[in-house]
Amino acid sequence: MGKALIIGCGGVAGVVIHKCCQNSDVFEEIMIASRTKSKCDAIKEKLDGTTPTKIRTAKVDADNLDELCALIDEYKPDIVMNIALPYQDLTIMDACLKCGVNYMDTANYEPEDTDDPEWRAIYEKRCKEEGFTAYFDYSWQWAYKEKFEKAGLTALLGSGFDPGVTQAYCAYAQKHLFDQIDTIDILDCNGGDHGYPFATNFNPEINLREVSAPGSYWENGHWVEIPAMSIKREYDFDQVGHKDMYLLHHEEIESLAKNIPGVQRIRFFMTFGQSYLTHMKCLENVGMLSTTPIEFEGHQIVPIQFLKALLPDPATLGPRTKGKTNIGCIFTGKKDGKEKTAYIYNVCDHKACYREVGSQAISYTTGVPAMIGAMMLMTGRWNKPGVFTVEEFDPDPYMEALNKWGLPWQINDNPVLVD
Ligand code: NDP
């Protein structure tokens, strides 16, 4: 079928690469390009000879537009898969426009330097206008809509699990289960245990920025913001059991509020253990989560980047992690004039993921939908020019692919609701 350029070679990309190689009818050739080429070479060495997919590797700095364009022009991929960090989203989108190639990613844009005055002025205006203060939002990437339309190219934003699969669940519920969706609760439960007192399951810098931000939810047409971790609920998750979960701001709420007509409330909850929260609070209190550089013994260091260097690399958690994840959406609404509820969710086993692709379930549940999103564009099953999130496409082929490629979903028609 074609060629994909995969940018990044961390925890999630490791799964994406394995899954593309399992799906070599679609991904006949892949190029793995990242900042540290030795990581790309190591995974190529592991997979060469086990798959018909032809693998090449390259070094690229995805913050550098010229380097990206030179690589794209030389390799001529059908799609660029951005599995690096959200910091690179805009540069990679620029490169795709310049070189005429489709784009996809797994997380919406946020800047590396949150003290940049130009960015900060726009951010502060957005905080006032929109009513939430997270560093990430869709406005930066939605601003590319017209450019992608004019170029006849597609950009698929946020095809991981959440964002990503959660929005496919919403589109599926809208298409098949409800005439009107009134409320959506997205529940992200990780019942896994890696044995460390403190580690993050994906890039620590991005993860800690996300969970230490104030929480917010969408209600009756506007955002309601609350102090971080101030709304807590307990929920009994299928195959995991009782867990404490906390309301967070999350990017898909922003697009779902626009794309699910008449929705009254959208919330996002994530489970955290007490040890994680205590460590995070302590690190925050001493300034270790700060993104502002400080002077230390003649060097400029960014505290959260220094912390990242101390914490376990999420890509190494695979062999240590046991337990399951359970991620899904609870819907309330109406069908044929009657009140209705539904819960669509996936349960994923950390150890089974490790046996299959050598990664824990957080990387797996992100990497599989990233491969599927790219497959939707490469096979033409999702095909319209512009910049879109997952719920803006027909969910059926994506939902079918989730069952086929390792993330089977189920529906509970009578779930316990979250108050
Ligand atoms: P990692 O930190 O493990 O990997 C990031 C990779 O990107 C590394 O290989 C890194 O290179 C590379 N990279 C960073 N900067 C550059 C650059 N300037 N040029 C080229 N390569 C670069 O992160 P994860 O794999 O954990 O996360 C990947 C993405 O997935 C993130 O955007 C994260 O937010 C997203 N995510 C999405 C989820 C979802 O459900 N939607 C859930 C979890 C994660 P190097 O090895 O040299 O550091």
Tab-separated table of C-alpha atoms and ligand atoms in Angstrom:
chain	number	residue	atom	x	y	z
A	1	MET	CA	0.000	0.000	0.000
A	2	GLY	CA	2.565	2.650	0.963
A	3	LYS	CA	5.210	4.325	3.077
A	4	ALA	CA	5.050	6.024	6.469
A	5	LEU	CA	7.582	8.323	8.071
A	6	ILE	CA	7.458	7.810	11.849
A	7	ILE	CA	8.987	10.664	13.839
A	8	GLY	CA	10.074	9.853	17.410
A	9	CYS	CA	11.372	6.598	18.845
A	10	GLY	CA	10.231	6.602	22.473
A	11	GLY	CA	7.730	4.459	24.394
A	12	VAL	CA	4.699	5.041	22.151
A	13	ALA	CA	6.651	4.970	18.881
A	14	GLY	CA	8.033	1.544	19.854
A	15	VAL	CA	4.473	0.170	19.745
A	16	VAL	CA	3.573	2.081	16.573
A	17	ILE	CA	6.604	0.579	14.830
A	18	HIS	CA	5.743	-2.988	15.938
A	19	LYS	CA	2.122	-2.557	14.854
A	20	CYS	CA	3.036	-1.100	11.442
A	21	CYS	CA	5.332	-4.089	10.939
A	22	GLN	CA	2.465	-6.474	11.814
A	23	ASN	CA	0.343	-4.662	9.203
A	24	SER	CA	2.774	-4.787	6.314
A	25	ASP	CA	0.040	-4.928	3.642
A	26	VAL	CA	-0.633	-1.289	4.492
A	27	PHE	CA	2.797	-0.250	5.819
A	28	GLU	CA	5.045	-1.719	3.130
A	29	GLU	CA	7.851	0.605	4.118
A	30	ILE	CA	8.552	2.716	7.191
A	31	MET	CA	11.241	5.227	8.009
A	32	ILE	CA	11.918	5.697	11.736
A	33	ALA	CA	13.444	9.129	12.308
A	34	SER	CA	14.228	10.638	15.669
A	35	ARG	CA	16.653	12.808	17.578
A	36	THR	CA	18.648	9.819	18.860
A	37	LYS	CA	19.279	7.612	15.807
A	38	SER	CA	20.742	4.736	17.846
A	39	LYS	CA	17.256	4.061	19.303
A	40	CYS	CA	15.838	3.841	15.755
A	41	ASP	CA	18.630	1.488	14.691
A	42	ALA	CA	18.106	-0.744	17.732
A	43	ILE	CA	14.432	-1.300	16.964
A	44	LYS	CA	15.156	-1.811	13.253
A	45	GLU	CA	17.701	-4.473	14.175
A	46	LYS	CA	15.151	-6.210	16.385
A	47	LEU	CA	12.408	-6.237	13.734
A	48	ASP	CA	14.330	-6.760	10.481
A	49	GLY	CA	13.703	-10.270	9.215
A	50	THR	CA	10.520	-10.698	11.314
A	51	THR	CA	8.312	-8.629	8.989
A	52	PRO	CA	7.941	-7.959	5.261
A	53	THR	CA	7.874	-4.206	6.074
A	54	LYS	CA	11.079	-2.529	4.860
A	55	ILE	CA	12.569	-0.395	7.623
A	56	ARG	CA	14.911	2.538	7.251
A	57	THR	CA	16.182	4.908	9.923
A	58	ALA	CA	17.375	8.496	10.046
A	59	LYS	CA	18.361	11.211	12.460
A	60	VAL	CA	16.129	14.267	12.442
A	61	ASP	CA	15.577	17.289	14.638
A	62	ALA	CA	11.834	17.767	14.300
A	63	ASP	CA	12.118	21.335	15.584
A	64	ASN	CA	13.994	22.147	12.381
A	65	LEU	CA	11.753	22.703	9.354
A	66	ASP	CA	14.537	22.427	6.777
A	67	GLU	CA	15.779	19.123	8.187
A	68	LEU	CA	12.259	17.739	8.190
A	69	CYS	CA	11.598	18.852	4.609
A	70	ALA	CA	14.885	17.400	3.362
A	71	LEU	CA	13.964	14.046	4.918
A	72	ILE	CA	10.388	14.070	3.579
A	73	ASP	CA	11.529	15.097	0.086
A	74	GLU	CA	14.100	12.322	0.027
A	75	TYR	CA	11.856	9.537	1.464
A	76	LYS	CA	8.538	10.642	-0.130
A	77	PRO	CA	6.188	9.070	2.452
A	78	ASP	CA	2.399	8.849	2.057
A	79	ILE	CA	1.993	10.024	5.644
A	80	VAL	CA	4.055	11.587	8.419
A	81	MET	CA	3.261	10.098	11.834
A	82	ASN	CA	4.254	12.498	14.598
A	83	ILE	CA	5.009	10.259	17.578
A	84	ALA	CA	7.541	12.705	19.052
A	85	LEU	CA	6.269	15.323	21.510
A	86	PRO	CA	3.481	17.922	21.279
A	87	TYR	CA	6.219	20.581	21.092
A	88	GLN	CA	6.938	19.469	17.524
A	89	ASP	CA	3.329	19.432	16.214
A	90	LEU	CA	3.384	22.776	14.412
A	91	THR	CA	6.806	22.376	12.808
A	92	ILE	CA	5.882	18.929	11.512
A	93	MET	CA	2.544	20.256	10.197
A	94	ASP	CA	4.453	23.049	8.428
A	95	ALA	CA	6.779	20.481	6.876
A	96	CYS	CA	3.820	18.372	5.695
A	97	LEU	CA	2.233	21.407	4.039
A	98	LYS	CA	5.486	22.404	2.394
A	99	CYS	CA	6.136	18.895	1.068
A	100	GLY	CA	2.507	17.952	0.257
A	101	VAL	CA	1.983	14.981	2.601
A	102	ASN	CA	-0.723	13.928	5.079
A	103	TYR	CA	-0.100	14.341	8.831
A	104	MET	CA	-1.192	12.644	12.050
A	105	ASP	CA	-0.296	12.900	15.765
A	106	THR	CA	-1.372	11.704	19.219
A	107	ALA	CA	-1.464	14.893	21.302
A	108	ASN	CA	-2.326	18.520	20.659
A	109	TYR	CA	0.207	21.325	20.522
A	110	GLU	CA	1.801	22.841	23.562
A	111	PRO	CA	4.959	24.939	23.605
A	112	GLU	CA	8.150	23.766	25.224
A	113	ASP	CA	8.893	27.269	26.470
A	114	THR	CA	5.845	28.550	28.314
A	115	ASP	CA	7.684	31.783	29.135
A	116	ASP	CA	7.925	32.777	25.473
A	117	PRO	CA	6.261	36.248	25.596
A	118	GLU	CA	4.651	35.926	22.145
A	119	TRP	CA	3.032	32.600	23.040
A	120	ARG	CA	2.167	33.794	26.561
A	121	ALA	CA	0.182	36.805	25.306
A	122	ILE	CA	-1.982	34.549	23.116
A	123	TYR	CA	-2.294	31.994	25.932
A	124	GLU	CA	-3.432	34.560	28.481
A	125	LYS	CA	-6.044	35.919	26.074
A	126	ARG	CA	-7.296	32.364	25.469
A	127	CYS	CA	-7.483	31.659	29.222
A	128	LYS	CA	-9.746	34.683	29.659
A	129	GLU	CA	-11.902	33.995	26.593
A	130	GLU	CA	-12.272	30.231	26.933
A	131	GLY	CA	-12.053	29.811	30.699
A	132	PHE	CA	-9.415	27.083	31.072
A	133	THR	CA	-5.723	27.493	31.826
A	134	ALA	CA	-4.055	24.271	30.586
A	135	TYR	CA	-1.012	24.960	28.396
A	136	PHE	CA	-2.423	22.861	25.560
A	137	ASP	CA	-5.417	23.590	23.364
A	138	TYR	CA	-6.535	22.946	19.793
A	139	SER	CA	-6.525	26.550	18.559
A	140	TRP	CA	-2.940	26.352	17.270
A	141	GLN	CA	-3.609	23.330	15.085
A	142	TRP	CA	-7.164	24.271	14.079
A	143	ALA	CA	-5.602	27.441	12.664
A	144	TYR	CA	-4.069	25.200	9.929
A	145	LYS	CA	-7.498	24.057	8.681
A	146	GLU	CA	-7.695	26.287	5.633
A	147	LYS	CA	-4.081	25.642	4.634
A	148	PHE	CA	-4.619	21.870	4.681
A	149	GLU	CA	-7.925	22.218	2.812
A	150	LYS	CA	-6.298	24.340	0.109
A	151	ALA	CA	-3.412	21.883	-0.200
A	152	GLY	CA	-5.863	18.940	-0.473
A	153	LEU	CA	-4.173	17.295	2.534
A	154	THR	CA	-5.504	15.720	5.717
A	155	ALA	CA	-4.214	16.286	9.258
A	156	LEU	CA	-5.604	13.837	11.800
A	157	LEU	CA	-5.138	15.159	15.338
A	158	GLY	CA	-4.890	13.069	18.489
A	159	SER	CA	-5.187	9.454	17.368
A	160	GLY	CA	-4.013	7.806	20.588
A	161	PHE	CA	-6.384	6.369	23.198
A	162	ASP	CA	-7.406	9.541	24.981
A	163	PRO	CA	-7.482	11.625	22.860
A	164	GLY	CA	-8.294	9.258	20.014
A	165	VAL	CA	-10.229	6.078	20.752
A	166	THR	CA	-12.412	7.936	23.277
A	167	GLN	CA	-13.600	10.190	20.435
A	168	ALA	CA	-14.239	7.191	18.165
A	169	TYR	CA	-16.415	5.803	21.015
A	170	CYS	CA	-18.308	9.115	21.066
A	171	ALA	CA	-18.809	9.116	17.292
A	172	TYR	CA	-19.950	5.486	17.467
A	173	ALA	CA	-22.419	6.252	20.277
A	174	GLN	CA	-23.725	9.220	18.299
A	175	LYS	CA	-24.105	7.162	15.111
A	176	HIS	CA	-25.479	3.882	16.485
A	177	LEU	CA	-26.668	4.154	20.084
A	178	PHE	CA	-28.257	7.564	20.739
A	179	ASP	CA	-30.489	10.150	19.078
A	180	GLN	CA	-29.185	12.671	21.594
A	181	ILE	CA	-26.133	12.418	23.850
A	182	ASP	CA	-26.620	14.516	26.997
A	183	THR	CA	-23.498	13.733	29.027
A	184	ILE	CA	-20.134	12.067	28.463
A	185	ASP	CA	-17.805	10.918	31.255
A	186	ILE	CA	-14.424	9.713	30.003
A	187	LEU	CA	-12.810	7.387	32.560
A	188	ASP	CA	-9.131	6.539	32.265
A	189	CYS	CA	-8.114	3.871	34.758
A	190	ASN	CA	-4.636	2.443	34.999
A	191	GLY	CA	-4.670	-0.442	37.448
A	192	GLY	CA	-1.063	-1.296	36.600
A	193	ASP	CA	1.788	-1.494	39.103
A	194	HIS	CA	5.419	-0.980	38.000
A	195	GLY	CA	6.872	-1.327	41.499
A	196	TYR	CA	8.526	2.123	41.583
A	197	PRO	CA	7.398	4.619	44.246
A	198	PHE	CA	7.050	7.209	41.455
A	199	ALA	CA	7.224	6.970	37.659
A	200	THR	CA	5.071	8.222	34.799
A	201	ASN	CA	3.657	5.950	32.110
A	202	PHE	CA	4.445	8.279	29.253
A	203	ASN	CA	6.809	11.190	28.738
A	204	PRO	CA	7.217	12.598	32.300
A	205	GLU	CA	7.368	16.229	31.258
A	206	ILE	CA	4.130	16.086	29.235
A	207	ASN	CA	2.435	13.841	31.805
A	208	LEU	CA	3.254	15.999	34.830
A	209	ARG	CA	2.312	19.203	33.058
A	210	GLU	CA	-1.056	17.634	32.241
A	211	VAL	CA	-1.960	16.252	35.642
A	212	SER	CA	-0.702	19.167	37.733
A	213	ALA	CA	-2.807	21.676	35.743
A	214	PRO	CA	-6.154	22.865	37.131
A	215	GLY	CA	-9.021	20.506	36.256
A	216	SER	CA	-11.910	21.605	34.077
A	217	TYR	CA	-15.050	20.294	32.471
A	218	TRP	CA	-17.579	21.455	29.924
A	219	GLU	CA	-21.099	22.233	31.151
A	220	ASN	CA	-24.010	23.985	29.469
A	221	GLY	CA	-21.885	25.675	26.833
A	222	HIS	CA	-18.898	26.787	28.883
A	223	TRP	CA	-15.825	25.604	30.810
A	224	VAL	CA	-15.857	25.198	34.569
A	225	GLU	CA	-12.345	25.257	36.030
A	226	ILE	CA	-11.460	23.813	39.437
A	227	PRO	CA	-8.201	23.510	41.441
A	228	ALA	CA	-6.060	20.501	40.427
A	229	MET	CA	-7.285	17.188	41.922
A	230	SER	CA	-10.156	18.845	43.786
A	231	ILE	CA	-12.922	16.588	42.402
A	232	LYS	CA	-12.468	12.962	43.398
A	233	ARG	CA	-14.730	9.961	42.825
A	234	GLU	CA	-14.387	6.245	43.424
A	235	TYR	CA	-15.363	3.818	40.676
A	236	ASP	CA	-15.460	0.038	40.409
A	237	PHE	CA	-13.759	-0.754	37.084
A	238	ASP	CA	-14.414	-4.015	35.276
A	239	GLN	CA	-11.392	-6.356	35.686
A	240	VAL	CA	-9.499	-3.766	37.765
A	241	GLY	CA	-11.680	-3.085	40.815
A	242	HIS	CA	-12.214	-0.002	42.976
A	243	LYS	CA	-10.003	3.000	42.201
A	244	ASP	CA	-9.930	6.669	43.160
A	245	MET	CA	-10.187	8.929	40.138
A	246	TYR	CA	-9.792	12.685	39.787
A	247	LEU	CA	-11.276	15.182	37.368
A	248	LEU	CA	-8.678	16.571	34.935
A	249	HIS	CA	-8.704	18.966	32.023
A	250	HIS	CA	-8.239	16.925	28.855
A	251	GLU	CA	-7.916	17.980	25.255
A	252	GLU	CA	-10.678	15.908	23.675
A	253	ILE	CA	-13.310	17.708	25.768
A	254	GLU	CA	-12.599	20.792	23.638
A	255	SER	CA	-13.283	19.121	20.300
A	256	LEU	CA	-16.171	16.948	21.545
A	257	ALA	CA	-17.943	20.059	22.862
A	258	LYS	CA	-17.935	21.354	19.281
A	259	ASN	CA	-18.680	18.090	17.493
A	260	ILE	CA	-21.316	16.319	19.618
A	261	PRO	CA	-24.466	18.373	19.000
A	262	GLY	CA	-26.411	19.391	22.100
A	263	VAL	CA	-24.074	17.717	24.610
A	264	GLN	CA	-24.671	19.252	28.048
A	265	ARG	CA	-21.685	18.050	30.045
A	266	ILE	CA	-18.321	16.407	29.310
A	267	ARG	CA	-15.916	15.383	32.077
A	268	PHE	CA	-12.636	13.462	32.150
A	269	PHE	CA	-11.451	11.396	35.124
A	270	MET	CA	-8.125	9.640	35.603
A	271	THR	CA	-7.157	7.230	38.384
A	272	PHE	CA	-4.145	7.956	40.577
A	273	GLY	CA	-2.725	6.111	43.562
A	274	GLN	CA	-1.920	7.996	46.750
A	275	SER	CA	1.843	7.514	46.285
A	276	TYR	CA	1.750	9.194	42.859
A	277	LEU	CA	-0.224	12.157	44.195
A	278	THR	CA	1.971	12.617	47.266
A	279	HIS	CA	5.139	12.571	45.161
A	280	MET	CA	3.665	14.948	42.608
A	281	LYS	CA	2.501	17.424	45.247
A	282	CYS	CA	5.884	17.371	46.950
A	283	LEU	CA	7.748	17.870	43.652
A	284	GLU	CA	5.391	20.711	42.760
A	285	ASN	CA	5.815	22.350	46.174
A	286	VAL	CA	9.596	22.402	45.855
A	287	GLY	CA	9.468	23.789	42.315
A	288	MET	CA	10.517	20.656	40.413
A	289	LEU	CA	7.530	20.846	38.025
A	290	SER	CA	8.419	24.353	36.914
A	291	THR	CA	8.961	24.938	33.188
A	292	THR	CA	10.867	28.166	33.845
A	293	PRO	CA	14.679	27.840	33.499
A	294	ILE	CA	16.836	28.533	36.558
A	295	GLU	CA	20.552	29.228	36.833
A	296	PHE	CA	22.419	26.337	38.515
A	297	GLU	CA	26.206	26.360	38.862
A	298	GLY	CA	26.619	28.360	35.688
A	299	HIS	CA	24.085	26.344	33.664
A	300	GLN	CA	20.511	27.127	32.723
A	301	ILE	CA	18.311	24.173	33.692
A	302	VAL	CA	14.557	23.667	33.405
A	303	PRO	CA	13.459	21.932	36.640
A	304	ILE	CA	10.886	19.618	35.003
A	305	GLN	CA	13.434	18.552	32.362
A	306	PHE	CA	15.964	17.779	35.082
A	307	LEU	CA	13.300	15.738	36.888
A	308	LYS	CA	12.622	13.819	33.649
A	309	ALA	CA	16.289	12.840	33.538
A	310	LEU	CA	16.010	11.384	37.069
A	311	LEU	CA	12.759	9.452	36.582
A	312	PRO	CA	12.534	6.002	34.988
A	313	ASP	CA	12.170	6.126	31.196
A	314	PRO	CA	8.544	5.031	30.525
A	315	ALA	CA	9.840	2.859	27.667
A	316	THR	CA	11.611	0.691	30.283
A	317	LEU	CA	8.534	0.026	32.449
A	318	GLY	CA	7.249	-2.820	30.267
A	319	PRO	CA	8.892	-5.806	31.967
A	320	ARG	CA	8.015	-4.515	35.470
A	321	THR	CA	4.367	-3.584	35.003
A	322	LYS	CA	1.504	-5.907	35.857
A	323	GLY	CA	-2.242	-5.317	36.041
A	324	LYS	CA	-4.759	-3.867	33.604
A	325	THR	CA	-6.017	-0.610	32.179
A	326	ASN	CA	-9.698	0.136	31.642
A	327	ILE	CA	-10.457	3.220	29.550
A	328	GLY	CA	-13.824	4.236	28.167
A	329	CYS	CA	-16.769	6.610	27.973
A	330	ILE	CA	-20.056	6.570	29.861
A	331	PHE	CA	-22.907	8.185	27.935
A	332	THR	CA	-26.346	9.310	29.023
A	333	GLY	CA	-28.949	10.544	26.574
A	334	LYS	CA	-32.025	9.529	24.616
A	335	LYS	CA	-32.943	6.927	22.028
A	336	ASP	CA	-36.416	6.678	20.461
A	337	GLY	CA	-37.751	9.089	23.066
A	338	LYS	CA	-36.491	7.037	26.039
A	339	GLU	CA	-33.670	7.750	28.502
A	340	LYS	CA	-30.632	5.596	27.766
A	341	THR	CA	-27.136	4.953	29.140
A	342	ALA	CA	-24.135	3.141	27.655
A	343	TYR	CA	-20.497	2.552	28.606
A	344	ILE	CA	-18.032	1.698	25.847
A	345	TYR	CA	-14.620	0.623	27.100
A	346	ASN	CA	-11.490	-1.414	26.537
A	347	VAL	CA	-9.538	-3.458	29.062
A	348	CYS	CA	-5.874	-3.979	28.309
A	349	ASP	CA	-3.388	-6.163	30.169
A	350	HIS	CA	0.117	-4.756	30.774
A	351	LYS	CA	1.827	-8.139	30.683
A	352	ALA	CA	0.040	-9.248	27.492
A	353	CYS	CA	1.209	-6.019	25.806
A	354	TYR	CA	4.747	-6.687	26.949
A	355	ARG	CA	4.644	-10.227	25.574
A	356	GLU	CA	3.366	-8.969	22.226
A	357	VAL	CA	5.436	-5.839	21.575
A	358	GLY	CA	7.752	-5.358	24.571
A	359	SER	CA	5.853	-2.367	26.027
A	360	GLN	CA	3.477	-1.604	28.884
A	361	ALA	CA	-0.223	-0.949	28.213
A	362	ILE	CA	-0.108	2.863	28.249
A	363	SER	CA	2.266	2.918	25.291
A	364	TYR	CA	0.271	0.066	23.709
A	365	THR	CA	-3.133	1.734	24.063
A	366	THR	CA	-1.654	4.870	22.448
A	367	GLY	CA	0.461	3.202	19.759
A	368	VAL	CA	-2.214	0.875	18.360
A	369	PRO	CA	-4.701	3.704	17.577
A	370	ALA	CA	-1.858	5.774	16.131
A	371	MET	CA	-1.184	2.969	13.645
A	372	ILE	CA	-4.934	2.648	12.976
A	373	GLY	CA	-5.351	6.397	12.396
A	374	ALA	CA	-2.507	6.364	9.880
A	375	MET	CA	-4.033	3.283	8.243
A	376	MET	CA	-7.395	5.096	7.879
A	377	LEU	CA	-5.670	7.861	5.887
A	378	MET	CA	-3.364	5.584	3.914
A	379	THR	CA	-6.186	3.285	2.782
A	380	GLY	CA	-8.421	6.266	1.935
A	381	ARG	CA	-11.150	5.097	4.341
A	382	TRP	CA	-10.867	8.499	5.992
A	383	ASN	CA	-10.326	10.977	3.266
A	384	LYS	CA	-11.185	14.668	3.432
A	385	PRO	CA	-8.876	17.654	3.226
A	386	GLY	CA	-8.495	19.786	6.324
A	387	VAL	CA	-7.584	19.379	10.011
A	388	PHE	CA	-9.764	16.963	11.965
A	389	THR	CA	-10.089	15.129	15.255
A	390	VAL	CA	-11.115	11.471	15.362
A	391	GLU	CA	-14.843	12.020	16.052
A	392	GLU	CA	-15.186	13.965	12.799
A	393	PHE	CA	-14.781	10.774	10.737
A	394	ASP	CA	-16.941	7.657	10.296
A	395	PRO	CA	-16.169	5.602	13.428
A	396	ASP	CA	-17.064	2.201	11.925
A	397	PRO	CA	-13.810	1.247	10.162
A	398	TYR	CA	-11.745	2.561	13.105
A	399	MET	CA	-13.841	0.632	15.661
A	400	GLU	CA	-13.538	-2.517	13.538
A	401	ALA	CA	-9.771	-2.044	13.351
A	402	LEU	CA	-9.535	-1.636	17.154
A	403	ASN	CA	-11.049	-5.114	17.546
A	404	LYS	CA	-8.697	-6.544	14.958
A	405	TRP	CA	-5.441	-4.920	16.072
A	406	GLY	CA	-5.455	-5.518	19.820
A	407	LEU	CA	-7.848	-3.114	21.559
A	408	PRO	CA	-11.238	-4.886	21.538
A	409	TRP	CA	-14.084	-2.871	23.044
A	410	GLN	CA	-17.300	-3.783	24.766
A	411	ILE	CA	-20.550	-2.064	25.631
A	412	ASN	CA	-22.315	-2.139	28.990
A	413	ASP	CA	-25.921	-0.868	28.582
A	414	ASN	CA	-26.488	-0.412	32.289
A	415	PRO	CA	-23.330	1.100	33.807
A	416	VAL	CA	-23.024	2.641	37.255
A	417	LEU	CA	-23.001	6.388	36.582
A	418	VAL	CA	-20.528	8.862	38.106
A	419	ASP	CA	-22.305	11.443	40.306
B	1	NDP	P1	8.956	9.640	24.826
B	1	NDP	O1	9.573	10.761	25.568
B	1	NDP	O2	9.151	8.244	25.291
B	1	NDP	O3	9.405	9.687	23.289
B	1	NDP	C1	9.446	10.888	22.555
B	1	NDP	C2	10.361	10.643	21.361
B	1	NDP	O4	10.378	11.838	20.577
B	1	NDP	C3	11.797	10.327	21.751
B	1	NDP	O5	12.270	9.329	20.923
B	1	NDP	C4	12.511	11.646	21.498
B	1	NDP	O6	13.851	11.515	21.151
B	1	NDP	C5	11.738	12.147	20.285
B	1	NDP	N1	11.912	13.577	20.142
B	1	NDP	C6	11.736	14.566	21.081
B	1	NDP	N2	12.055	15.756	20.572
B	1	NDP	C7	12.428	15.531	19.278
B	1	NDP	C8	12.865	16.374	18.250
B	1	NDP	N3	12.998	17.696	18.404
B	1	NDP	N4	13.179	15.813	17.056
B	1	NDP	C9	13.073	14.469	16.863
B	1	NDP	N5	12.647	13.618	17.815
B	1	NDP	C10	12.343	14.153	19.010
B	1	NDP	O7	7.388	9.984	24.746
B	1	NDP	P2	6.175	8.932	24.603
B	1	NDP	O8	6.512	7.925	23.579
B	1	NDP	O9	5.784	8.522	25.969
B	1	NDP	O10	5.025	9.902	24.046
B	1	NDP	C11	4.953	10.207	22.660
B	1	NDP	C12	3.730	11.064	22.392
B	1	NDP	O11	2.548	10.337	22.723
B	1	NDP	C13	3.657	12.359	23.212
B	1	NDP	O12	3.244	13.396	22.369
B	1	NDP	C14	2.581	12.075	24.243
B	1	NDP	O13	1.940	13.246	24.666
B	1	NDP	C15	1.659	11.191	23.416
B	1	NDP	N6	0.727	10.374	24.213
B	1	NDP	C16	-0.579	10.333	23.835
B	1	NDP	C17	-1.492	9.567	24.528
B	1	NDP	C18	-2.884	9.436	24.034
B	1	NDP	O14	-3.612	8.562	24.529
B	1	NDP	N7	-3.338	10.197	23.074
B	1	NDP	C19	-1.109	8.817	25.731
B	1	NDP	C20	0.320	8.822	25.990
B	1	NDP	C21	1.192	9.621	25.263
B	1	NDP	P3	14.994	11.142	22.242
B	1	NDP	O15	14.885	9.667	22.341
B	1	NDP	O16	16.266	11.637	21.667
B	1	NDP	O17	14.597	11.841	23.531
